[in-house]
Coordinates of C-alpha atoms in Angstrom, one line a residue:
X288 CA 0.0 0.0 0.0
X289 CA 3.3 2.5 -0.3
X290 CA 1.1 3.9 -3.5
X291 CA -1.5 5.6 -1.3
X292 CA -2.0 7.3 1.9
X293 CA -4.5 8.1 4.7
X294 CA -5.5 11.9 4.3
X295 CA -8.4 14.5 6.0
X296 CA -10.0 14.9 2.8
X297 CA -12.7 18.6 3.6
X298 CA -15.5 17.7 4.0
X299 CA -15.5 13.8 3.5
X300 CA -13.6 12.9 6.6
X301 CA -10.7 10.4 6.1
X302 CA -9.6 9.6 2.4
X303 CA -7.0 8.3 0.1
X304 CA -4.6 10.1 -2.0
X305 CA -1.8 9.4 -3.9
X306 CA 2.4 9.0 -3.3
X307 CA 3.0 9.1 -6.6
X308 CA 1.8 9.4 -10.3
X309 CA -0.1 7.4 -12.4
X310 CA -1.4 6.9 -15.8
X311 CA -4.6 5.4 -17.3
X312 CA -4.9 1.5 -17.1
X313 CA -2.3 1.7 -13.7
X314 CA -3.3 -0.5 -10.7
X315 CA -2.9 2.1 -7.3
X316 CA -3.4 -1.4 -5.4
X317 CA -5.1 -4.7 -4.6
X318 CA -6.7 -6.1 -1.8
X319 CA -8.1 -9.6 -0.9
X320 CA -11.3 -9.7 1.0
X321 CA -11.3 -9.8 4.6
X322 CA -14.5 -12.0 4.1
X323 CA -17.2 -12.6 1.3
X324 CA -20.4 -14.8 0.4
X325 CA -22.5 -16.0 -2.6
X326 CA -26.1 -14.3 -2.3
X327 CA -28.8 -16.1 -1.1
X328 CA -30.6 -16.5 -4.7
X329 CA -27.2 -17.9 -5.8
X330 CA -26.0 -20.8 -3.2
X331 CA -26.6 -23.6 -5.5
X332 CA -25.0 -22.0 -8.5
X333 CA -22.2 -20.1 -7.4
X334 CA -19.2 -21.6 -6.3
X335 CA -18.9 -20.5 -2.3
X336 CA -14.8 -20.6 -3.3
X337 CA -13.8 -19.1 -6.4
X338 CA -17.4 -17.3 -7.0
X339 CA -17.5 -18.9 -10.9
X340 CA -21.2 -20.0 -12.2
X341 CA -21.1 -24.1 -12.8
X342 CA -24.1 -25.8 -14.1
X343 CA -23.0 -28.5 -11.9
X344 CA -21.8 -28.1 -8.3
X345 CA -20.7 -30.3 -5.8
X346 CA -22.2 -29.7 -2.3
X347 CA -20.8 -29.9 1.3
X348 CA -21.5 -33.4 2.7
X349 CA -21.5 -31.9 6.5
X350 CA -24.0 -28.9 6.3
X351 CA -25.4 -29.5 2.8
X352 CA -25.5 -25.7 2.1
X353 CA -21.9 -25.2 0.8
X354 CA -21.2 -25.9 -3.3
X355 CA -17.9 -25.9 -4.7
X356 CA -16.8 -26.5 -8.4
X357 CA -14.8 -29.7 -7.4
X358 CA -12.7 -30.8 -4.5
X359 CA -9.9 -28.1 -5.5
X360 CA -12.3 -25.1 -4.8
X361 CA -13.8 -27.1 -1.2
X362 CA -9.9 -27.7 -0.3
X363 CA -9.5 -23.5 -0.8
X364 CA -12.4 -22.2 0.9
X365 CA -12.3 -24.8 3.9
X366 CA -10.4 -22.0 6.1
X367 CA -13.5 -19.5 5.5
X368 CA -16.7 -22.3 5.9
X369 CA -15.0 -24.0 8.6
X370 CA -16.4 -22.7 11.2
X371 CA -19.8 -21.8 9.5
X372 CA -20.3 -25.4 8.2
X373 CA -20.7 -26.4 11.8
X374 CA -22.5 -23.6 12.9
X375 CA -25.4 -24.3 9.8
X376 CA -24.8 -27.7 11.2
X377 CA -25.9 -26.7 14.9
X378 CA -28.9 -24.3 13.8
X379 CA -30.7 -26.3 11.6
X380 CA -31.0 -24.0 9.1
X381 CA -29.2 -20.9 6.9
X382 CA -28.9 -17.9 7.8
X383 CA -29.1 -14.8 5.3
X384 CA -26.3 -13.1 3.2
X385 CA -26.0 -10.4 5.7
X386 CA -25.7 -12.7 9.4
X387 CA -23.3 -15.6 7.1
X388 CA -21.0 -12.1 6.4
X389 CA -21.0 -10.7 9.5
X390 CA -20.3 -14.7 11.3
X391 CA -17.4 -14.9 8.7
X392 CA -15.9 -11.6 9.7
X393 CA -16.0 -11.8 13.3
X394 CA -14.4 -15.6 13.4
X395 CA -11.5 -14.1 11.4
X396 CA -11.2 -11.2 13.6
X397 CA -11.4 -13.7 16.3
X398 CA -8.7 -15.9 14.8
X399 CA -6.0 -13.1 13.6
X400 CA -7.3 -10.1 15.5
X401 CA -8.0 -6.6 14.4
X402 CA -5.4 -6.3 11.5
X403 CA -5.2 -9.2 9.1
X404 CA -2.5 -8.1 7.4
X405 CA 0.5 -5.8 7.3
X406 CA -1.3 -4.2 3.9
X407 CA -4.6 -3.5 5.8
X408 CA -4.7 0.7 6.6
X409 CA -7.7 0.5 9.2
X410 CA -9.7 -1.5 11.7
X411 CA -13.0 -2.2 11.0
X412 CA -13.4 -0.6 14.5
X413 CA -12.6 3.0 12.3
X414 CA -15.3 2.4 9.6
X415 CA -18.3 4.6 10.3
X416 CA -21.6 2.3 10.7
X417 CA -24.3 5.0 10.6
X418 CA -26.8 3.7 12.6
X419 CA -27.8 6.3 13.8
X420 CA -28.7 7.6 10.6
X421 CA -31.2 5.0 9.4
X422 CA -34.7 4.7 8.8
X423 CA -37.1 3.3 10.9
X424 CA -37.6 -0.2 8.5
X425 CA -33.9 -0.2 8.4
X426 CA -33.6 -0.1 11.9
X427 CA -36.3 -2.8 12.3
X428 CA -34.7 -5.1 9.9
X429 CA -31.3 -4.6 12.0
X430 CA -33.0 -6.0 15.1
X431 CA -34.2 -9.1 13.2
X432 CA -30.5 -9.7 11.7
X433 CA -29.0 -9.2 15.2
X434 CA -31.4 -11.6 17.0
X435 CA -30.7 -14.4 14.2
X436 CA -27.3 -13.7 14.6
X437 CA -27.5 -14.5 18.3
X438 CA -29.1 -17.6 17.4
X439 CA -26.6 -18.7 14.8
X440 CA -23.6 -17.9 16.7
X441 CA -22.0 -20.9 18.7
X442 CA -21.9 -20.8 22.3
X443 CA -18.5 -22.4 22.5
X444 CA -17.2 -19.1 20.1
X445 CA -16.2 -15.9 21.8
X446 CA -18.7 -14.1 22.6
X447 CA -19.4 -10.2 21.9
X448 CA -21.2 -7.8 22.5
X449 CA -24.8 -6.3 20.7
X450 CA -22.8 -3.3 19.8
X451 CA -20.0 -4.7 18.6
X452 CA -22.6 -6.7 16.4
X453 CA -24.4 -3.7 15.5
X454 CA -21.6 -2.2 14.6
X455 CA -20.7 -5.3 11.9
X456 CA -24.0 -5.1 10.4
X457 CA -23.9 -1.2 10.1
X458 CA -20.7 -1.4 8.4
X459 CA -21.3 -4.2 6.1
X460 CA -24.8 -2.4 4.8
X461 CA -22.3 1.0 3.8
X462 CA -19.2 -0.5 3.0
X463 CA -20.3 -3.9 1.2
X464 CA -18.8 -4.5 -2.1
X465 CA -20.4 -6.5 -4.8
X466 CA -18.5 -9.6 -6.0
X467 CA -19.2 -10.3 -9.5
X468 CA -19.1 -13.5 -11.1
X469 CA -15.1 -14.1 -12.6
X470 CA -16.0 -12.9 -16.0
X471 CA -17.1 -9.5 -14.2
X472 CA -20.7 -10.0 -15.6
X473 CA -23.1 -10.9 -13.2
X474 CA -23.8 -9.4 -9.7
X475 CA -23.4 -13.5 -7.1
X476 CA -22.0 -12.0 -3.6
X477 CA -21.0 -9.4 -1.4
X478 CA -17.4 -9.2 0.1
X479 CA -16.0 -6.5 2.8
X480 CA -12.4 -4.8 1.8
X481 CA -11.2 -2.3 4.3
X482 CA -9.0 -0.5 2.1
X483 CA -11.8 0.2 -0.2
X484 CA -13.9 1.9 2.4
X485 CA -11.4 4.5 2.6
X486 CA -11.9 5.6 -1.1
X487 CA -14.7 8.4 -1.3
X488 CA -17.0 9.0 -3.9
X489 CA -16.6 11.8 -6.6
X490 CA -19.8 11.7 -9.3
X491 CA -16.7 11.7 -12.2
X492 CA -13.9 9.9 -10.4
X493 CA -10.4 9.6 -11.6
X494 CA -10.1 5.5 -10.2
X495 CA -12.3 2.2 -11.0
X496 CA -12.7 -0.8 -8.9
X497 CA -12.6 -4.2 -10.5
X498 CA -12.9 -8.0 -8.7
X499 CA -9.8 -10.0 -9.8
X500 CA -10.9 -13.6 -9.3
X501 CA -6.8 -14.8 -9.3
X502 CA -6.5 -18.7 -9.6
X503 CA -8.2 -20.9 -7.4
X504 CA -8.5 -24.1 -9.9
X505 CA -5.0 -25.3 -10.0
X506 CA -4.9 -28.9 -8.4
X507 CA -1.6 -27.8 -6.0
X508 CA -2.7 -24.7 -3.7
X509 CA 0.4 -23.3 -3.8
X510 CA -0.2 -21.8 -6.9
X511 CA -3.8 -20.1 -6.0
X512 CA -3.9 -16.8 -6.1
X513 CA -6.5 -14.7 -3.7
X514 CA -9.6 -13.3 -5.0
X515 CA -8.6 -9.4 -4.6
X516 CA -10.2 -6.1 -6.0
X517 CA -8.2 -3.5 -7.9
X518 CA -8.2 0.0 -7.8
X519 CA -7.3 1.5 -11.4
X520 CA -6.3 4.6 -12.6
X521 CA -8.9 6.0 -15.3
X522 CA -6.5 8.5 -16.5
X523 CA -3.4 11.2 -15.0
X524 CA -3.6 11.5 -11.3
X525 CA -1.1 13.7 -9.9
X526 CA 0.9 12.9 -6.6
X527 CA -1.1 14.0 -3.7
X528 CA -4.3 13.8 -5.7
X529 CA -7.4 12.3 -3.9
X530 CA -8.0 9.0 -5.2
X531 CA -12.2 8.3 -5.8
X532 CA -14.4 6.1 -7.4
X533 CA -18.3 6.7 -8.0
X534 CA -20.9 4.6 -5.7
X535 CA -23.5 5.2 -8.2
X536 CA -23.9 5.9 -11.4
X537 CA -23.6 9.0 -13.6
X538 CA -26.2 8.9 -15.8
X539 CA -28.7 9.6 -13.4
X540 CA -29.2 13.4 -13.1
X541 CA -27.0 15.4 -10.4
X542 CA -30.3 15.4 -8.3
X543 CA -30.9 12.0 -8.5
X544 CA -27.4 11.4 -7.9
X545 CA -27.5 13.0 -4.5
X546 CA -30.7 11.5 -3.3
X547 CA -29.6 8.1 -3.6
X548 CA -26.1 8.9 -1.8
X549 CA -28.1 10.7 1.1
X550 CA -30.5 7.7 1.3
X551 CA -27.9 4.8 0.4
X552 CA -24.5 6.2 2.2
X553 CA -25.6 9.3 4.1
X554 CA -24.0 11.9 2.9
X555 CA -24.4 15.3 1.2
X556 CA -22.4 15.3 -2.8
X557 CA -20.7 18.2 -3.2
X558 CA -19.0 17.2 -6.5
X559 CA -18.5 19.6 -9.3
X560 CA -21.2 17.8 -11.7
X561 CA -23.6 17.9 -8.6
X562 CA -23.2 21.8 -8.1
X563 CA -23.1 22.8 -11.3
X564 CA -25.6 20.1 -12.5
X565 CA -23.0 19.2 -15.7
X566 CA -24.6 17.3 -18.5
X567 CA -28.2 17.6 -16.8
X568 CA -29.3 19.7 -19.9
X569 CA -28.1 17.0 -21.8
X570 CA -29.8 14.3 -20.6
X571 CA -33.0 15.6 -20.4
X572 CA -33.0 18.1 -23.5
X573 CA -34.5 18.1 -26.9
X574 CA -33.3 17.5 -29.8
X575 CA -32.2 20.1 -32.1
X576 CA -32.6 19.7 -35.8
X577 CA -30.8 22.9 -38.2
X578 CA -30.6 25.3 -34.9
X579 CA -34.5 25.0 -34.3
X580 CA -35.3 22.9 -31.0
X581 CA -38.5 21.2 -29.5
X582 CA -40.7 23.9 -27.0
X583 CA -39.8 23.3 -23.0
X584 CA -43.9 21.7 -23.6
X585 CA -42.8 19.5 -26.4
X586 CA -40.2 18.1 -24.0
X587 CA -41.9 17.7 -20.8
X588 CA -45.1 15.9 -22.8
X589 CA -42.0 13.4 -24.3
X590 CA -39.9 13.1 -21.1
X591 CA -43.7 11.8 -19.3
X592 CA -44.9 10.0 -21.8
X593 CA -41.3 8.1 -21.8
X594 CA -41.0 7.7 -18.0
X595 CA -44.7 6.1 -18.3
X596 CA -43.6 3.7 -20.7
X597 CA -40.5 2.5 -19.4
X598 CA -42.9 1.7 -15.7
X599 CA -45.0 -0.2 -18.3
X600 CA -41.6 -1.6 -19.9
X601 CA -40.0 -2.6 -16.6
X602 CA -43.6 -4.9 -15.8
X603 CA -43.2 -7.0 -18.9
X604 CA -39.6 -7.5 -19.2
X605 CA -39.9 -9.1 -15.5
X606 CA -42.9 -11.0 -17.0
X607 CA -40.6 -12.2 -19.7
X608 CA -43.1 -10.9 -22.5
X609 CA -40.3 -9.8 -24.5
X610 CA -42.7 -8.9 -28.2
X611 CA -44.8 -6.5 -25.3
X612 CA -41.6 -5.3 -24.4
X613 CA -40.9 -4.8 -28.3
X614 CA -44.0 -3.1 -28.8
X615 CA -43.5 -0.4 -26.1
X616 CA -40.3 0.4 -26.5
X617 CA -40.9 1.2 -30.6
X618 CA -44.4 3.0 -29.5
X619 CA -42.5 4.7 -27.2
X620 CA -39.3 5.9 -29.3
X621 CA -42.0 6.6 -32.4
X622 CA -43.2 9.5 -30.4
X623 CA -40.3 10.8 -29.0
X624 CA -37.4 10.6 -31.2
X625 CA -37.8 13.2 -33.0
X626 CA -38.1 15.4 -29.7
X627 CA -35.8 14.3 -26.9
X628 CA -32.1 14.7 -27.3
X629 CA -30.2 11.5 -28.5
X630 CA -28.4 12.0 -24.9
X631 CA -31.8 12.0 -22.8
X632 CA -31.8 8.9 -20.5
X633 CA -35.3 7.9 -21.1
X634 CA -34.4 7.4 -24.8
X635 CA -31.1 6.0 -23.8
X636 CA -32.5 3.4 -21.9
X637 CA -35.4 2.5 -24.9
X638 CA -32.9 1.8 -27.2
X639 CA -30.7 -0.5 -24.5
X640 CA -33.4 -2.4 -23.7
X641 CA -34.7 -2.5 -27.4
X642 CA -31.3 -3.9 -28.5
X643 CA -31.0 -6.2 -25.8
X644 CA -34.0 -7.5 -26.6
X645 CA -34.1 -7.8 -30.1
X646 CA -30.5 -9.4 -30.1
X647 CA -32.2 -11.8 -27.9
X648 CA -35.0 -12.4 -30.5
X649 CA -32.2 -12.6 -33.3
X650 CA -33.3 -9.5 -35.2
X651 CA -29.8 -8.7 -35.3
X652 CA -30.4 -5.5 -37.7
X653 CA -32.8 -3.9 -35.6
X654 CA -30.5 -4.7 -32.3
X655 CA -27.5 -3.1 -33.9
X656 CA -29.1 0.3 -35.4
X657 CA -30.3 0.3 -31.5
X658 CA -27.2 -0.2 -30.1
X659 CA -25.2 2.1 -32.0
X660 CA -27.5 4.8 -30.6
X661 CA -27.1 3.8 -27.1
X662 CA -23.4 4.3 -27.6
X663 CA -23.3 7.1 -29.2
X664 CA -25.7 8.8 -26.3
X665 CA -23.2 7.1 -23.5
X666 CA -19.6 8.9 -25.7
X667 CA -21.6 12.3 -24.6
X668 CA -22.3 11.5 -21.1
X669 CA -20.0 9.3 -19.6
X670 CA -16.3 9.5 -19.0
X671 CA -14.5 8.2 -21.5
X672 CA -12.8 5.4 -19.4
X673 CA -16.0 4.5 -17.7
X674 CA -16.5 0.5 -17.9
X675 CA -20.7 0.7 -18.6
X676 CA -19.4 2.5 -21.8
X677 CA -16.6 -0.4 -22.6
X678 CA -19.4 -3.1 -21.7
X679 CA -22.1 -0.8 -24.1
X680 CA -19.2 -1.1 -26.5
X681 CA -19.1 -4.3 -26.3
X682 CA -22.3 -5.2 -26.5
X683 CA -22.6 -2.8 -29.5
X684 CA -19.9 -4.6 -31.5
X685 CA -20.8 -8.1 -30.8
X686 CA -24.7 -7.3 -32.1
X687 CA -23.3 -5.7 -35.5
X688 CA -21.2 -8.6 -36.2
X689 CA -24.1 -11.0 -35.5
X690 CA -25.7 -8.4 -38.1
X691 CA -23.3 -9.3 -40.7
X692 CA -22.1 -5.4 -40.5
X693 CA -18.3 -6.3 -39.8
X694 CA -17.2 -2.6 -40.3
X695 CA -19.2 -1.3 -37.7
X696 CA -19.0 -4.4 -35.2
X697 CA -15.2 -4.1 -35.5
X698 CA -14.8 -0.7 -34.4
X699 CA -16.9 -0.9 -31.6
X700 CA -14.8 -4.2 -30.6
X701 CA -11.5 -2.1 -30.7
X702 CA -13.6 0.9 -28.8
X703 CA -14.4 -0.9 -25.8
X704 CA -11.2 -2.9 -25.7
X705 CA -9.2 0.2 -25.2
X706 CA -11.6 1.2 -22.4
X707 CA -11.7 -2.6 -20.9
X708 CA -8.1 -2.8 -20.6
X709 CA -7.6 0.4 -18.9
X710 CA -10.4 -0.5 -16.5
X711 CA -9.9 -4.3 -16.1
X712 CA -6.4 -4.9 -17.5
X713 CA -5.2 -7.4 -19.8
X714 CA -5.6 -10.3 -18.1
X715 CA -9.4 -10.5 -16.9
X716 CA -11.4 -12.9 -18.5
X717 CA -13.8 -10.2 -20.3
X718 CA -10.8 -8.2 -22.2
X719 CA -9.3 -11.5 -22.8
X720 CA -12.9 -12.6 -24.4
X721 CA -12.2 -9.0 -26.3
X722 CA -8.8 -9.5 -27.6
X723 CA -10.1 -12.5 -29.0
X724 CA -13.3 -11.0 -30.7
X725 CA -11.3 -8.2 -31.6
X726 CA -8.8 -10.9 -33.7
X727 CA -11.7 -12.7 -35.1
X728 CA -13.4 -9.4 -36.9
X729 CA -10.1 -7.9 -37.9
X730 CA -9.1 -10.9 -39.9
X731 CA -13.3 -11.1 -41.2
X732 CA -12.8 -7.1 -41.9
X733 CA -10.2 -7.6 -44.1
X734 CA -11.7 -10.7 -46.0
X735 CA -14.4 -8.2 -46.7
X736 CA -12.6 -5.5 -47.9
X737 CA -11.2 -8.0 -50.3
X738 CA -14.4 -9.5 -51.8
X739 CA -17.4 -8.5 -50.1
X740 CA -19.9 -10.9 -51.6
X741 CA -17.1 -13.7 -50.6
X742 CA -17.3 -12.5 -47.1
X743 CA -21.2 -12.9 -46.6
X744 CA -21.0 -16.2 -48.9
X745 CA -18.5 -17.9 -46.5
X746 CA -20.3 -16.2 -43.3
X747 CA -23.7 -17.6 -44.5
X748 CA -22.2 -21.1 -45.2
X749 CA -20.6 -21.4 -42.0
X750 CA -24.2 -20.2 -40.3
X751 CA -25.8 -22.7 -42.2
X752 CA -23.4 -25.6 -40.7
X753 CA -23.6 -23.9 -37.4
X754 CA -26.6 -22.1 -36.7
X755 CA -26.4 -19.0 -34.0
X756 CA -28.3 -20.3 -31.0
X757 CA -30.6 -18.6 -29.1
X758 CA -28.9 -16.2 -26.4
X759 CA -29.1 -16.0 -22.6
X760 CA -32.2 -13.4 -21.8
X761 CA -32.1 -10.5 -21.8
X762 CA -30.4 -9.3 -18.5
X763 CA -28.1 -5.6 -18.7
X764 CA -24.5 -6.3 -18.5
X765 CA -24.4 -2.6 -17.5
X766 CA -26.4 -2.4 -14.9
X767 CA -24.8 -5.8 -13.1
X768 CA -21.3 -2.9 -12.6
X769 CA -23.2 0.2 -12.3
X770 CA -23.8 -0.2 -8.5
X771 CA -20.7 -2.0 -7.3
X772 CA -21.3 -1.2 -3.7
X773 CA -23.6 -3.6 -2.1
X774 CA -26.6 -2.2 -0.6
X775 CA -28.8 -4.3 1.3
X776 CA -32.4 -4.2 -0.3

């Protein structure tokens, strides 16, 4: 941790900043969790160990809760369920995400005390909980957790106190961080990293945190390699520089923004873009056609008429009615394309979901000309390092080469490459995925420049012998990293 130091940062309390200078794509440091689980929706198909997704898991024999990919992954999480195998064991049931974390942190605290590690810059003591800030349901669901944790935790274990409990649970409900699945795509756990917790939030944040799953599959365990997150440079921080990430994301509007930072981690954003409300106009504006725009009326009626739809969107995409969801999104964008700026959020979010959903019906064209719009909306909002832009990107190129439209699929591929691996680094499995893809269309870019009707005679053939199946439903890649700090629901 020589890279970074504890600071009074005004107004924010303690912080981060910087020893020395880095550049885009640099790693400022990484840090292993001081304990993690799967979700509760997830125990029987995530790994408890390496947090992969396996179609087939094995499962603990003692508590029957526990599933690991094989013996290997058992063997490397056995120090961390241990204790809570027996425990499960002894109550006769499983607890929830929230009391499993908390049980796991205190038995290591228990075990190595305070400070884990020579790397770790705070106790958990130091962490704010801000219990006395919550709600009254909040503070009503605490009581519930603490009781079942007093229940669940073994008589024969040290024993603490309720406010040293309380304490736990208020930390882990501000300072959670969401564990993705090792391709980065999919929300499965929450994990607590006291290093992390240090970093404050800036609305456009010069750092990025990504989970590094490291190797848990090789057969010897001397050769596993911790899960860890990493803390990335987006671009030039000078030495002394605050470091900061964003707890939520930017393309909801500044007041938005500092509503659900108020409500979610208690405190007041003071950020540039929140003062000055930067790139509100945008993402709420009309749409300007030869210096003549919409009236303020024009782009009210849309903006309602949008928010409307996307309730009524929302209701039968989680009914899995995907040609209703069709219908309201091209009702919906009908009226108001021609009025609403091709950076307003309501229309951003029609053509995702249109794209995503489409792609998923395999009307490839109509999912590409959709997601070429979302990105081009996201280069005008977001920072241009920001990872929901590289997975856009992404997601973007992929559906234009499914179109047949190598040109376009290609460049998108090499957009959100050069975002990925300043943001998740050459070797995670997604930019890996990318380099891969971004081979692949390169050498198909150039067979078309050669002899276009050669190119789509080979590409049909080689459909024809191996059809494009039908892909996973529709689920935003986006969203899963949006929110990377855990909040309890």
């Amino acid at each position: 941790m020589e890279n970074v130091a504890i600071f009074d940062s005004p107004g924010k309390g303690r912080g981060l900043k910087a020893t020395k200078e880095f550049w885009a794509g640099d790693v400022i440091f990484s840090e292993p969790s001081l304990a993690a689980v799967v979700f509760d929706s997830l125990t029987e198909r995530i790994c408890h160990s390496c947090f992969r997704r396996q179609d087939k898991l094995q499962r603990c024999g003692q508590c029957k809760f526990a599933h690991y990919c094989d013996r290997t992954c058992q063997r490397a999480g056995w120090a961390e369920h241990k204790q809570e195998c027996s425990a499960i064991k002894a109550y006769g049931k499983v607890p929830n995400e929230n009391i499993r974390l908390v049980a796991r942190i205190m038995w290591r605290l228990d075990k190595e005390g305070s400070m884990v590690s020579d790397m770790q810059l705070t106790t958990l003591e130091e962490l704010e909980d801000h219990i006395a800030d919550m709600q009254q349901d909040e503070m009503k669901e605490l009581k519930v957790d603490i009781h079942n944790f007093l229940d669940y935790w073994p008589q024969n274990n040290k024993q603490h106190t309720v406010d040293v409990i309380s304490h736990m649970f208020g930390v882990i409900n501000c300072n959670g961080f969401t564990v993705s699945d090792h391709r980065g795509l999919q929300a499965v756990g929450v994990g607590l990293f006291p290093n992390l917790c240090l970093v404050n939030h800036d609305c456009w944040p010069n750092c990025t945190v990504i989970l590094n799953h490291g190797n848990q599959s090789d057969v010897n365990t001397m050769f596993h390699s911790q899960q860890r997150i990493e803390l990335r440079s987006l671009g030039k921080i000078a030495e002394g520089e605050e470091l900061t990430v964003a707890y939520v994301d930017y393309l909801n509007l500044s007041e938005e923004r500092q509503r659900l930072l108020k409500t979610q981690y208690f405190f007041d954003c003071t950020c540039e873009h929140c003062k000055n409300r930067i790139k509100d106009d945008l993402k709420m504006g009309g749409r300007e056609v030869d210096g003549v725009k919409p009236s303020e009326e024009q782009v009210k009626e849309a903006t309602d008429h949008c928010f409307q739809m996307l309730e009524k969107m929302d209701k039968a995409r989680l009914n899995g009615d995907y040609h209703e969801v069709v219908k309201i999104c091209r009702e919906c964008i009908e009226k108001a394309e021609s009025i609403l700026a091709d950076t307003h959020i309501y229309l951003l979010r029609m053509w995702s979901t249109l794209s995503e959903v489409q792609a998923y019906l395999q009307y490839f064209d109509d999912a590409a000309e959709y997601a070429r719009k979302m990105v081009e909306g996201y280069l005008k909002l977001y920072h241009p390092n920001n990872a929901v832009l590289g997975m856009a990107a992404m997601r973007a190129g992929v559906t234009h080469w499914q179109a047949g439209q190598i040109e376009v699929g290609h460049g998108m591929i090499c957009k959100a490459y050069a975002i990925l691996m300043v943001t998740h680094g050459p070797t995670h499995p997604i930019t890996k995925d990318l380099e891969a893809m971004r081979v692949q269309t390169e050498m198909e870019l150039r067979m078309f420049k050669q002899n276009e009707y050669v190119y789509h005679s080979m590409r049909e053939a080689a459909l024809k012998n191996k059809p494009m199946t039908m892909m996973h439903e529709p689920k935003s890649v986006e969203e899963g990293i949006k929110n990377l700090f855990h909040r309890r629901k």
